mmCIF file with all atom_site columns, C-alpha atoms in Angstrom:
data_model
loop_
_atom_site.group_PDB
_atom_site.id
_atom_site.type_symbol
_atom_site.label_atom_id
_atom_site.label_alt_id
_atom_site.label_comp_id
_atom_site.label_asym_id
_atom_site.label_entity_id
_atom_site.label_seq_id
_atom_site.pdbx_PDB_ins_code
_atom_site.Cartn_x
_atom_site.Cartn_y
_atom_site.Cartn_z
_atom_site.occupancy
_atom_site.B_iso_or_equiv
_atom_site.pdbx_formal_charge
_atom_site.auth_seq_id
_atom_site.auth_comp_id
_atom_site.auth_asym_id
_atom_site.auth_atom_id
_atom_site.pdbx_PDB_model_num
ATOM 1   C CA . MET A 1 1   ? -190.857 -55.163 5.361  1.00 62.00 ? 1   MET A CA 1
ATOM 2   C CA . SER A 1 2   ? -189.952 -58.569 3.941  1.00 61.00 ? 2   SER A CA 1
ATOM 3   C CA . ASN A 1 3   ? -188.930 -61.607 6.006  1.00 61.00 ? 3   ASN A CA 1
ATOM 4   C CA . ASN A 1 4   ? -185.405 -61.336 4.563  1.00 64.00 ? 4   ASN A CA 1
ATOM 5   C CA . SER A 1 5   ? -185.088 -57.749 5.840  1.00 60.00 ? 5   SER A CA 1
ATOM 6   C CA . ILE A 1 6   ? -186.289 -58.770 9.300  1.00 61.00 ? 6   ILE A CA 1
ATOM 7   C CA . SER A 1 7   ? -183.858 -61.720 9.354  1.00 61.00 ? 7   SER A CA 1
ATOM 8   C CA . ALA A 1 8   ? -180.968 -59.449 8.355  1.00 57.00 ? 8   ALA A CA 1
ATOM 9   C CA . LEU A 1 9   ? -181.873 -56.922 11.084 1.00 58.00 ? 9   LEU A CA 1
ATOM 10  C CA . THR A 1 10  ? -182.157 -59.702 13.668 1.00 66.00 ? 10  THR A CA 1
ATOM 11  C CA . ALA A 1 11  ? -178.797 -61.170 12.640 1.00 56.00 ? 11  ALA A CA 1
ATOM 12  C CA . ALA A 1 12  ? -177.161 -57.733 12.817 1.00 58.00 ? 12  ALA A CA 1
ATOM 13  C CA . GLY A 1 13  ? -178.624 -57.169 16.280 1.00 58.00 ? 13  GLY A CA 1
ATOM 14  C CA . ILE A 1 14  ? -177.368 -60.534 17.515 1.00 63.00 ? 14  ILE A CA 1
ATOM 15  C CA . LEU A 1 15  ? -173.907 -59.873 16.078 1.00 55.00 ? 15  LEU A CA 1
ATOM 16  C CA . ARG A 1 16  ? -173.764 -56.420 17.692 1.00 65.00 ? 16  ARG A CA 1
ATOM 17  C CA . THR A 1 17  ? -174.816 -57.850 21.060 1.00 57.00 ? 17  THR A CA 1
ATOM 18  C CA . SER A 1 18  ? -172.227 -60.641 20.779 1.00 51.00 ? 18  SER A CA 1
ATOM 19  C CA . LEU A 1 19  ? -169.460 -58.149 20.020 1.00 45.00 ? 19  LEU A CA 1
ATOM 20  C CA . VAL A 1 20  ? -170.400 -55.975 22.995 1.00 43.00 ? 20  VAL A CA 1
ATOM 21  C CA . VAL A 1 21  ? -170.517 -58.978 25.349 1.00 45.00 ? 21  VAL A CA 1
ATOM 22  C CA . SER A 1 22  ? -167.155 -60.239 24.026 1.00 45.00 ? 22  SER A CA 1
ATOM 23  C CA . ALA A 1 23  ? -165.525 -56.835 24.487 1.00 43.00 ? 23  ALA A CA 1
ATOM 24  C CA . LEU A 1 24  ? -166.843 -56.570 28.042 1.00 43.00 ? 24  LEU A CA 1
ATOM 25  C CA . ALA A 1 25  ? -165.666 -60.095 28.884 1.00 47.00 ? 25  ALA A CA 1
ATOM 26  C CA . LEU A 1 26  ? -162.192 -59.324 27.551 1.00 45.00 ? 26  LEU A CA 1
ATOM 27  C CA . ALA A 1 27  ? -161.996 -56.092 29.521 1.00 43.00 ? 27  ALA A CA 1
ATOM 28  C CA . CYS A 1 28  ? -163.098 -57.839 32.705 1.00 44.00 ? 28  CYS A CA 1
ATOM 29  C CA . SER A 1 29  ? -160.679 -60.748 32.324 1.00 45.00 ? 29  SER A CA 1
ATOM 30  C CA . SER A 1 30  ? -157.739 -58.398 31.661 1.00 47.00 ? 30  SER A CA 1
ATOM 31  C CA . SER A 1 31  ? -158.333 -56.352 34.786 1.00 47.00 ? 31  SER A CA 1
ATOM 32  C CA . PHE A 1 32  ? -159.406 -59.334 36.895 1.00 50.00 ? 32  PHE A CA 1
ATOM 33  C CA . ALA A 1 33  ? -155.881 -60.783 37.262 1.00 56.00 ? 33  ALA A CA 1
ATOM 34  C CA . ALA A 1 34  ? -154.583 -57.345 38.256 1.00 61.00 ? 34  ALA A CA 1
ATOM 35  C CA . ASP A 1 35  ? -156.956 -57.446 41.231 1.00 76.00 ? 35  ASP A CA 1
ATOM 36  C CA . LEU A 1 36  ? -156.143 -60.998 42.314 1.00 80.00 ? 36  LEU A CA 1
ATOM 37  C CA . PRO A 1 37  ? -154.007 -61.512 45.415 1.00 84.00 ? 37  PRO A CA 1
ATOM 38  C CA . LEU A 1 38  ? -150.524 -62.878 44.663 1.00 84.00 ? 38  LEU A CA 1
ATOM 39  C CA . LYS A 1 39  ? -151.453 -66.268 46.129 1.00 85.00 ? 39  LYS A CA 1
ATOM 40  C CA . PHE A 1 40  ? -153.639 -66.879 43.062 1.00 89.00 ? 40  PHE A CA 1
ATOM 41  C CA . LEU A 1 41  ? -150.737 -66.180 40.678 1.00 94.00 ? 41  LEU A CA 1
ATOM 42  C CA . GLY A 1 42  ? -148.558 -69.039 41.919 1.00 94.00 ? 42  GLY A CA 1
ATOM 43  C CA . ASP A 1 43  ? -145.558 -69.214 44.247 1.00 96.00 ? 43  ASP A CA 1
ATOM 44  C CA . PRO A 1 44  ? -141.849 -68.463 44.205 1.00 97.00 ? 44  PRO A CA 1
ATOM 45  C CA . GLY A 1 45  ? -140.070 -71.413 42.623 1.00 97.00 ? 45  GLY A CA 1
ATOM 46  C CA . SER A 1 46  ? -136.661 -72.997 42.843 1.00 97.00 ? 46  SER A CA 1
ATOM 47  C CA . LEU A 1 47  ? -134.121 -72.059 40.173 1.00 97.00 ? 47  LEU A CA 1
ATOM 48  C CA . SER A 1 48  ? -132.851 -75.643 40.168 1.00 97.00 ? 48  SER A CA 1
ATOM 49  C CA . THR A 1 49  ? -136.267 -77.181 39.377 1.00 96.00 ? 49  THR A CA 1
ATOM 50  C CA . ALA A 1 50  ? -137.279 -74.742 36.620 1.00 98.00 ? 50  ALA A CA 1
ATOM 51  C CA . THR A 1 51  ? -138.523 -76.472 33.473 1.00 95.00 ? 51  THR A CA 1
ATOM 52  C CA . GLN A 1 52  ? -138.222 -73.379 31.279 1.00 97.00 ? 52  GLN A CA 1
ATOM 53  C CA . THR A 1 53  ? -135.885 -70.377 31.156 1.00 98.00 ? 53  THR A CA 1
ATOM 54  C CA . ILE A 1 54  ? -137.012 -67.040 29.754 1.00 98.00 ? 54  ILE A CA 1
ATOM 55  C CA . ASN A 1 55  ? -134.561 -64.194 29.154 1.00 98.00 ? 55  ASN A CA 1
ATOM 56  C CA . ILE A 1 56  ? -136.102 -60.778 29.687 1.00 98.00 ? 56  ILE A CA 1
ATOM 57  C CA . LYS A 1 57  ? -134.442 -58.107 27.551 1.00 96.00 ? 57  LYS A CA 1
ATOM 58  C CA . PRO A 1 58  ? -135.118 -54.348 27.431 1.00 94.00 ? 58  PRO A CA 1
ATOM 59  C CA . GLY A 1 59  ? -137.523 -54.780 24.488 1.00 95.00 ? 59  GLY A CA 1
ATOM 60  C CA . THR A 1 60  ? -139.481 -57.713 25.966 1.00 98.00 ? 60  THR A CA 1
ATOM 61  C CA . LYS A 1 61  ? -143.172 -56.846 26.158 1.00 98.00 ? 61  LYS A CA 1
ATOM 62  C CA . TYR A 1 62  ? -144.686 -60.266 26.905 1.00 98.00 ? 62  TYR A CA 1
ATOM 63  C CA . VAL A 1 63  ? -143.839 -63.871 27.733 1.00 98.00 ? 63  VAL A CA 1
ATOM 64  C CA . ASN A 1 64  ? -145.792 -67.103 27.384 1.00 97.00 ? 64  ASN A CA 1
ATOM 65  C CA . VAL A 1 65  ? -145.899 -69.757 30.100 1.00 97.00 ? 65  VAL A CA 1
ATOM 66  C CA . THR A 1 66  ? -148.049 -72.779 30.880 1.00 95.00 ? 66  THR A CA 1
ATOM 67  C CA . GLY A 1 67  ? -149.856 -73.301 34.149 1.00 94.00 ? 67  GLY A CA 1
ATOM 68  C CA . GLY A 1 68  ? -148.171 -75.897 36.331 1.00 93.00 ? 68  GLY A CA 1
ATOM 69  C CA . GLN A 1 69  ? -144.627 -75.221 35.159 1.00 95.00 ? 69  GLN A CA 1
ATOM 70  C CA . THR A 1 70  ? -141.782 -73.569 37.042 1.00 97.00 ? 70  THR A CA 1
ATOM 71  C CA . VAL A 1 71  ? -140.075 -70.854 35.005 1.00 98.00 ? 71  VAL A CA 1
ATOM 72  C CA . LYS A 1 72  ? -136.687 -69.233 35.557 1.00 98.00 ? 72  LYS A CA 1
ATOM 73  C CA . PHE A 1 73  ? -136.616 -65.587 34.480 1.00 98.00 ? 73  PHE A CA 1
ATOM 74  C CA . VAL A 1 74  ? -133.210 -64.094 33.683 1.00 98.00 ? 74  VAL A CA 1
ATOM 75  C CA . VAL A 1 75  ? -132.831 -60.318 33.663 1.00 97.00 ? 75  VAL A CA 1
ATOM 76  C CA . GLY A 1 76  ? -129.238 -59.309 32.970 1.00 96.00 ? 76  GLY A CA 1
ATOM 77  C CA . ASP A 1 77  ? -127.143 -60.952 35.694 1.00 96.00 ? 77  ASP A CA 1
ATOM 78  C CA . LYS A 1 78  ? -130.117 -61.536 38.022 1.00 97.00 ? 78  LYS A CA 1
ATOM 79  C CA . SER A 1 79  ? -132.711 -64.290 38.010 1.00 98.00 ? 79  SER A CA 1
ATOM 80  C CA . PHE A 1 80  ? -135.749 -65.561 39.853 1.00 98.00 ? 80  PHE A CA 1
ATOM 81  C CA . ALA A 1 81  ? -138.078 -68.534 39.463 1.00 98.00 ? 81  ALA A CA 1
ATOM 82  C CA . TRP A 1 82  ? -141.842 -68.740 39.675 1.00 97.00 ? 82  TRP A CA 1
ATOM 83  C CA . ASP A 1 83  ? -144.126 -71.767 39.968 1.00 97.00 ? 83  ASP A CA 1
ATOM 84  C CA . PHE A 1 84  ? -147.198 -71.001 37.853 1.00 95.00 ? 84  PHE A CA 1
ATOM 85  C CA . ASP A 1 85  ? -149.589 -73.083 39.929 1.00 91.00 ? 85  ASP A CA 1
ATOM 86  C CA . VAL A 1 86  ? -152.515 -70.874 38.946 1.00 89.00 ? 86  VAL A CA 1
ATOM 87  C CA . GLY A 1 87  ? -156.237 -71.336 38.639 1.00 77.00 ? 87  GLY A CA 1
ATOM 88  C CA . THR A 1 88  ? -158.016 -71.525 35.313 1.00 78.00 ? 88  THR A CA 1
ATOM 89  C CA . ASN A 1 89  ? -159.241 -67.936 35.783 1.00 84.00 ? 89  ASN A CA 1
ATOM 90  C CA . VAL A 1 90  ? -155.703 -66.507 35.475 1.00 90.00 ? 90  VAL A CA 1
ATOM 91  C CA . GLN A 1 91  ? -154.905 -65.812 31.835 1.00 92.00 ? 91  GLN A CA 1
ATOM 92  C CA . SER A 1 92  ? -152.493 -62.881 32.035 1.00 94.00 ? 92  SER A CA 1
ATOM 93  C CA . PHE A 1 93  ? -150.923 -60.428 34.459 1.00 94.00 ? 93  PHE A CA 1
ATOM 94  C CA . ASP A 1 94  ? -147.963 -58.051 34.776 1.00 96.00 ? 94  ASP A CA 1
ATOM 95  C CA . LEU A 1 95  ? -144.698 -59.878 35.560 1.00 97.00 ? 95  LEU A CA 1
ATOM 96  C CA . ASN A 1 96  ? -143.746 -56.967 37.819 1.00 96.00 ? 96  ASN A CA 1
ATOM 97  C CA . ARG A 1 97  ? -146.328 -58.277 40.312 1.00 95.00 ? 97  ARG A CA 1
ATOM 98  C CA . ILE A 1 98  ? -144.187 -61.349 41.032 1.00 96.00 ? 98  ILE A CA 1
ATOM 99  C CA . ALA A 1 99  ? -140.665 -60.196 40.121 1.00 97.00 ? 99  ALA A CA 1
ATOM 100 C CA . PRO A 1 100 ? -138.314 -58.996 42.866 1.00 96.00 ? 100 PRO A CA 1
ATOM 101 C CA . ALA A 1 101 ? -138.564 -55.239 43.391 1.00 95.00 ? 101 ALA A CA 1
ATOM 102 C CA . ASN A 1 102 ? -136.874 -53.089 40.743 1.00 93.00 ? 102 ASN A CA 1
ATOM 103 C CA . MET A 1 103 ? -135.742 -56.109 38.689 1.00 96.00 ? 103 MET A CA 1
ATOM 104 C CA . LEU A 1 104 ? -137.691 -55.175 35.557 1.00 96.00 ? 104 LEU A CA 1
ATOM 105 C CA . ALA A 1 105 ? -137.263 -51.815 33.872 1.00 94.00 ? 105 ALA A CA 1
ATOM 106 C CA . GLN A 1 106 ? -140.499 -52.119 31.881 1.00 96.00 ? 106 GLN A CA 1
ATOM 107 C CA . PRO A 1 107 ? -143.921 -53.767 32.088 1.00 97.00 ? 107 PRO A CA 1
ATOM 108 C CA . VAL A 1 108 ? -143.885 -57.360 30.820 1.00 98.00 ? 108 VAL A CA 1
ATOM 109 C CA . LYS A 1 109 ? -147.182 -59.174 30.413 1.00 98.00 ? 109 LYS A CA 1
ATOM 110 C CA . VAL A 1 110 ? -147.298 -62.881 31.295 1.00 97.00 ? 110 VAL A CA 1
ATOM 111 C CA . TYR A 1 111 ? -149.750 -64.930 29.235 1.00 97.00 ? 111 TYR A CA 1
ATOM 112 C CA . VAL A 1 112 ? -150.610 -68.168 31.032 1.00 95.00 ? 112 VAL A CA 1
ATOM 113 C CA . ALA A 1 113 ? -151.828 -71.110 28.951 1.00 94.00 ? 113 ALA A CA 1
ATOM 114 C CA . GLN A 1 114 ? -153.928 -73.629 30.814 1.00 90.00 ? 114 GLN A CA 1
ATOM 115 C CA . ASP A 1 115 ? -152.136 -76.825 31.805 1.00 84.00 ? 115 ASP A CA 1
ATOM 116 C CA . VAL A 1 116 ? -153.695 -79.607 29.705 1.00 78.00 ? 116 VAL A CA 1
ATOM 117 C CA . LYS A 1 117 ? -153.229 -82.012 32.617 1.00 74.00 ? 117 LYS A CA 1
ATOM 118 C CA . SER A 1 118 ? -155.697 -79.961 34.656 1.00 66.00 ? 118 SER A CA 1
ATOM 119 C CA . LEU A 1 119 ? -158.508 -80.249 32.118 1.00 62.00 ? 119 LEU A CA 1
#
């Protein structure tokens, strides 16, 4: 076997291992936030101090927020606010975990970008 063949096999093995590790990391991070206690997902916020308003409609599947901000969520004629004072380990979770009971008719995933001020 030539050195080029060995190098190609080694590169393929490294790539395969990297893909497996990446897939496992993604799976762990997605389920990790689902297991976190609510206290790690932030706190109820004040509607009057919200810095962003997001309207949740029947077809809404996800929303994007930034850590450190207070967001007002509007669902029909109801609303609530949440202060996303989260740790760097929280990247996404189901909005139903923090929304008042029965407010959302469907799952809505919250994607939390890290606050650049906390870097």
